[in-house]
Amino acid sequence: MKPKKDKVALVIVDVQKGFLEEAKMIKEKHGHAYLYDRLVQVTIPNIKKLLDFFRENKLPVVHAVIGSYRTDGKDRSPVQSRPGWNYSLQIIGTSSQEEVDELRPLKDEIVVYKTTDSALNGTSLGHILRWMGIEHVVVTGIVTDQCVAGTVRDLADWGFIVYVVEDATAAISQEYHEMELRIINQIYAKVVSTEEIIEDLK
């Protein structure tokens, strides 16, 4: 099924400066280059391409970003506050918490601050999309097997038709990225490319 142009929204998940810097540090200090290189060379350029298309066609855009109101992070969900890979303290208003410059929101675009993996759990995003008459949601961002996947599953449970853009998402490794896409494809979402979505919406 192709997305309906008058019923579609773009959701960008967690493409924030702090995470890009963390990926760069992992590359420089530990020699693990995959995530940073994919973000810079593939994921962010393709999200920008989709963002430009949605803006040019006056289609709704949602920016879902991790953001704590408290500087001690006590407003985060447990999964975001435990030590480990998923640990993240991004305080609203700091440079680290902002989206990367290429994707920063315009005045009319919706920004959802979340302290969970899913962009719907603990936010009003599901209601906002319904109030706007949205039926089809195009999901991009990072990371594929965590916040992207959590958002996709919740969108599907809410009854939205979901499209995950393979070349506008990324995980810590190609293996994790491909594995998660295989799991969610056809069950929770349709996995597509940037060019496919743009062509379907023309």
GROMACS .gro file of C-alpha atoms in nm:
model
  202
    1MET     CA    1   0.000   0.000   0.000
    2LYS     CA    2   0.127   0.345  -0.091
    3PRO     CA    3   0.104   0.628   0.164
    4LYS     CA    4  -0.172   0.883   0.111
    5LYS     CA    5  -0.025   1.227   0.053
    6ASP     CA    6  -0.305   1.401   0.243
    7LYS     CA    7  -0.281   1.158   0.537
    8VAL     CA    8   0.095   1.119   0.585
    9ALA     CA    9   0.350   1.256   0.833
   10LEU     CA   10   0.727   1.224   0.865
   11VAL     CA   11   0.871   1.135   1.206
   12ILE     CA   12   1.243   1.188   1.279
   13VAL     CA   13   1.365   1.002   1.588
   14ASP     CA   14   1.661   1.109   1.806
   15VAL     CA   15   1.903   1.248   1.547
   16GLN     CA   16   2.066   1.469   1.808
   17LYS     CA   17   2.408   1.632   1.833
   18GLY     CA   18   2.500   1.442   2.148
   19PHE     CA   19   2.445   1.106   1.983
   20LEU     CA   20   2.641   1.206   1.674
   21GLU     CA   21   2.929   1.316   1.896
   22GLU     CA   22   2.909   0.989   2.088
   23ALA     CA   23   2.926   0.792   1.763
   24LYS     CA   24   3.227   0.999   1.657
   25MET     CA   25   3.399   0.929   1.989
   26ILE     CA   26   3.337   0.555   1.951
   27LYS     CA   27   3.499   0.572   1.609
   28GLU     CA   28   3.802   0.774   1.720
   29LYS     CA   29   3.872   0.604   2.054
   30HIS     CA   30   3.762   0.248   1.985
   31GLY     CA   31   3.795   0.216   1.607
   32HIS     CA   32   3.430   0.123   1.561
   33ALA     CA   33   3.342   0.344   1.265
   34TYR     CA   34   3.017   0.192   1.141
   35LEU     CA   35   2.755   0.406   1.317
   36TYR     CA   36   2.925   0.743   1.271
   37ASP     CA   37   3.010   0.678   0.907
   38ARG     CA   38   2.658   0.559   0.829
   39LEU     CA   39   2.503   0.860   1.004
   40VAL     CA   40   2.721   1.111   0.819
   41GLN     CA   41   2.728   0.941   0.479
   42VAL     CA   42   2.385   0.776   0.452
   43THR     CA   43   2.129   0.831   0.728
   44ILE     CA   44   2.138   1.208   0.783
   45PRO     CA   45   2.162   1.296   0.409
   46ASN     CA   46   1.860   1.075   0.334
   47ILE     CA   47   1.656   1.215   0.624
   48LYS     CA   48   1.741   1.563   0.493
   49LYS     CA   49   1.620   1.459   0.149
   50LEU     CA   50   1.289   1.340   0.295
   51LEU     CA   51   1.262   1.648   0.516
   52ASP     CA   52   1.310   1.877   0.216
   53PHE     CA   53   1.044   1.686   0.022
   54PHE     CA   54   0.791   1.702   0.306
   55ARG     CA   55   0.858   2.073   0.357
   56GLU     CA   56   0.832   2.155  -0.012
   57ASN     CA   57   0.498   1.974  -0.028
   58LYS     CA   58   0.373   2.125   0.300
   59LEU     CA   59   0.336   1.783   0.463
   60PRO     CA   60   0.351   1.743   0.844
   61VAL     CA   61   0.686   1.681   1.011
   62VAL     CA   62   0.743   1.559   1.368
   63HIS     CA   63   1.077   1.575   1.548
   64ALA     CA   64   1.091   1.325   1.837
   65VAL     CA   65   1.392   1.382   2.059
   66ILE     CA   66   1.515   1.257   2.394
   67GLY     CA   67   1.495   1.544   2.640
   68SER     CA   68   1.485   1.573   3.019
   69TYR     CA   69   1.336   1.874   3.194
   70ARG     CA   70   1.537   1.803   3.510
   71THR     CA   71   1.913   1.844   3.514
   72ASP     CA   72   1.945   1.536   3.736
   73GLY     CA   73   1.747   1.328   3.486
   74LYS     CA   74   1.499   1.200   3.744
   75ASP     CA   75   1.215   1.249   3.496
   76ARG     CA   76   1.357   0.979   3.268
   77SER     CA   77   1.204   0.634   3.235
   78PRO     CA   78   1.403   0.351   3.397
   79VAL     CA   79   1.517   0.217   3.060
   80GLN     CA   80   1.676   0.555   2.981
   81SER     CA   81   1.843   0.598   3.320
   82ARG     CA   82   2.010   0.261   3.373
   83PRO     CA   83   2.387   0.243   3.309
   84GLY     CA   84   2.471   0.090   2.973
   85TRP     CA   85   2.428   0.154   2.602
   86ASN     CA   86   2.077   0.294   2.637
   87TYR     CA   87   2.174   0.537   2.917
   88SER     CA   88   2.111   0.891   2.804
   89LEU     CA   89   2.087   1.224   2.981
   90GLN     CA   90   1.994   1.492   2.728
   91ILE     CA   91   1.875   1.808   2.903
   92ILE     CA   92   1.630   2.023   2.709
   93GLY     CA   93   1.792   2.343   2.589
   94THR     CA   94   2.150   2.218   2.583
   95SER     CA   95   2.352   2.197   2.262
   96SER     CA   96   2.393   1.821   2.300
   97GLN     CA   97   2.016   1.773   2.314
   98GLU     CA   98   1.949   1.965   1.992
   99GLU     CA   99   1.893   1.793   1.661
  100VAL     CA  100   2.185   1.803   1.420
  101ASP     CA  101   2.197   2.128   1.224
  102GLU     CA  102   2.080   1.975   0.896
  103LEU     CA  103   1.751   1.861   1.052
  104ARG     CA  104   1.664   2.134   1.300
  105PRO     CA  105   1.288   2.200   1.318
  106LEU     CA  106   1.117   2.496   1.160
  107LYS     CA  107   0.867   2.706   1.351
  108ASP     CA  108   0.557   2.517   1.233
  109GLU     CA  109   0.694   2.167   1.291
  110ILE     CA  110   0.601   1.955   1.592
  111VAL     CA  111   0.871   1.872   1.848
  112VAL     CA  112   0.804   1.593   2.098
  113TYR     CA  113   1.036   1.554   2.398
  114LYS     CA  114   1.057   1.199   2.526
  115THR     CA  115   1.232   1.015   2.808
  116THR     CA  116   1.142   0.671   2.676
  117ASP     CA  117   1.247   0.469   2.372
  118SER     CA  118   0.912   0.506   2.196
  119ALA     CA  119   0.808   0.850   2.075
  120LEU     CA  120   0.448   0.768   2.171
  121ASN     CA  121   0.483   0.621   2.519
  122GLY     CA  122   0.472   0.906   2.769
  123THR     CA  123   0.397   1.173   2.508
  124SER     CA  124   0.090   1.303   2.326
  125LEU     CA  125   0.224   1.215   1.980
  126GLY     CA  126  -0.032   0.944   1.909
  127HIS     CA  127  -0.316   1.183   1.987
  128ILE     CA  128  -0.156   1.466   1.788
  129LEU     CA  129  -0.126   1.248   1.478
  130ARG     CA  130  -0.489   1.138   1.508
  131TRP     CA  131  -0.612   1.494   1.562
  132MET     CA  132  -0.425   1.594   1.245
  133GLY     CA  133  -0.600   1.319   1.050
  134ILE     CA  134  -0.280   1.125   0.990
  135GLU     CA  135  -0.310   0.759   0.887
  136HIS     CA  136   0.033   0.689   0.737
  137VAL     CA  137   0.361   0.756   0.920
  138VAL     CA  138   0.709   0.755   0.767
  139VAL     CA  139   0.969   0.680   1.036
  140THR     CA  140   1.338   0.771   1.021
  141GLY     CA  141   1.616   0.815   1.277
  142ILE     CA  142   1.827   0.625   1.529
  143VAL     CA  143   1.877   0.368   1.650
  144THR     CA  144   1.695   0.109   1.443
  145ASP     CA  145   1.666  -0.162   1.708
  146GLN     CA  146   1.582   0.067   2.000
  147CYS     CA  147   1.398   0.399   1.971
  148VAL     CA  148   1.303   0.354   1.606
  149ALA     CA  149   1.168   0.004   1.668
  150GLY     CA  150   0.985   0.110   1.985
  151THR     CA  151   0.820   0.397   1.800
  152VAL     CA  152   0.725   0.175   1.506
  153ARG     CA  153   0.562  -0.087   1.726
  154ASP     CA  154   0.360   0.170   1.918
  155LEU     CA  155   0.248   0.342   1.598
  156ALA     CA  156   0.131   0.007   1.464
  157ASP     CA  157  -0.055  -0.069   1.787
  158TRP     CA  158  -0.228   0.269   1.756
  159GLY     CA  159  -0.352   0.165   1.413
  160PHE     CA  160  -0.125   0.376   1.194
  161ILE     CA  161   0.018   0.236   0.870
  162VAL     CA  162   0.393   0.263   0.919
  163TYR     CA  163   0.681   0.291   0.673
  164VAL     CA  164   1.038   0.254   0.799
  165VAL     CA  165   1.300   0.407   0.572
  166GLU     CA  166   1.592   0.165   0.559
  167ASP     CA  167   1.850   0.412   0.433
  168ALA     CA  168   1.732   0.688   0.668
  169THR     CA  169   1.784   0.483   0.986
  170ALA     CA  170   2.090   0.337   1.158
  171ALA     CA  171   2.200   0.106   1.439
  172ILE     CA  172   2.530   0.040   1.616
  173SER     CA  173   2.607  -0.228   1.355
  174GLN     CA  174   2.484  -0.341   1.015
  175GLU     CA  175   2.388  -0.674   1.172
  176TYR     CA  176   2.158  -0.513   1.430
  177HIS     CA  177   2.011  -0.280   1.168
  178GLU     CA  178   1.925  -0.556   0.924
  179MET     CA  179   1.803  -0.794   1.195
  180GLU     CA  180   1.557  -0.540   1.335
  181LEU     CA  181   1.429  -0.446   0.990
  182ARG     CA  182   1.362  -0.814   0.916
  183ILE     CA  183   1.162  -0.842   1.238
  184ILE     CA  184   0.943  -0.536   1.188
  185ASN     CA  185   0.897  -0.566   0.810
  186GLN     CA  186   0.541  -0.668   0.717
  187ILE     CA  187   0.448  -0.730   1.083
  188TYR     CA  188   0.460  -0.375   1.217
  189ALA     CA  189   0.569  -0.176   0.913
  190LYS     CA  190   0.674  -0.179   0.552
  191VAL     CA  191   1.048  -0.127   0.503
  192VAL     CA  192   1.120   0.107   0.214
  193SER     CA  193   1.395   0.329   0.073
  194THR     CA  194   1.409   0.708   0.061
  195GLU     CA  195   1.356   0.709  -0.314
  196GLU     CA  196   1.058   0.472  -0.289
  197ILE     CA  197   0.876   0.695  -0.040
  198ILE     CA  198   0.942   1.011  -0.241
  199GLU     CA  199   0.829   0.843  -0.562
  200ASP     CA  200   0.512   0.708  -0.396
  201LEU     CA  201   0.424   1.055  -0.266
  202LYS     CA  202   0.480   1.246  -0.590
   0.00000   0.00000   0.00000
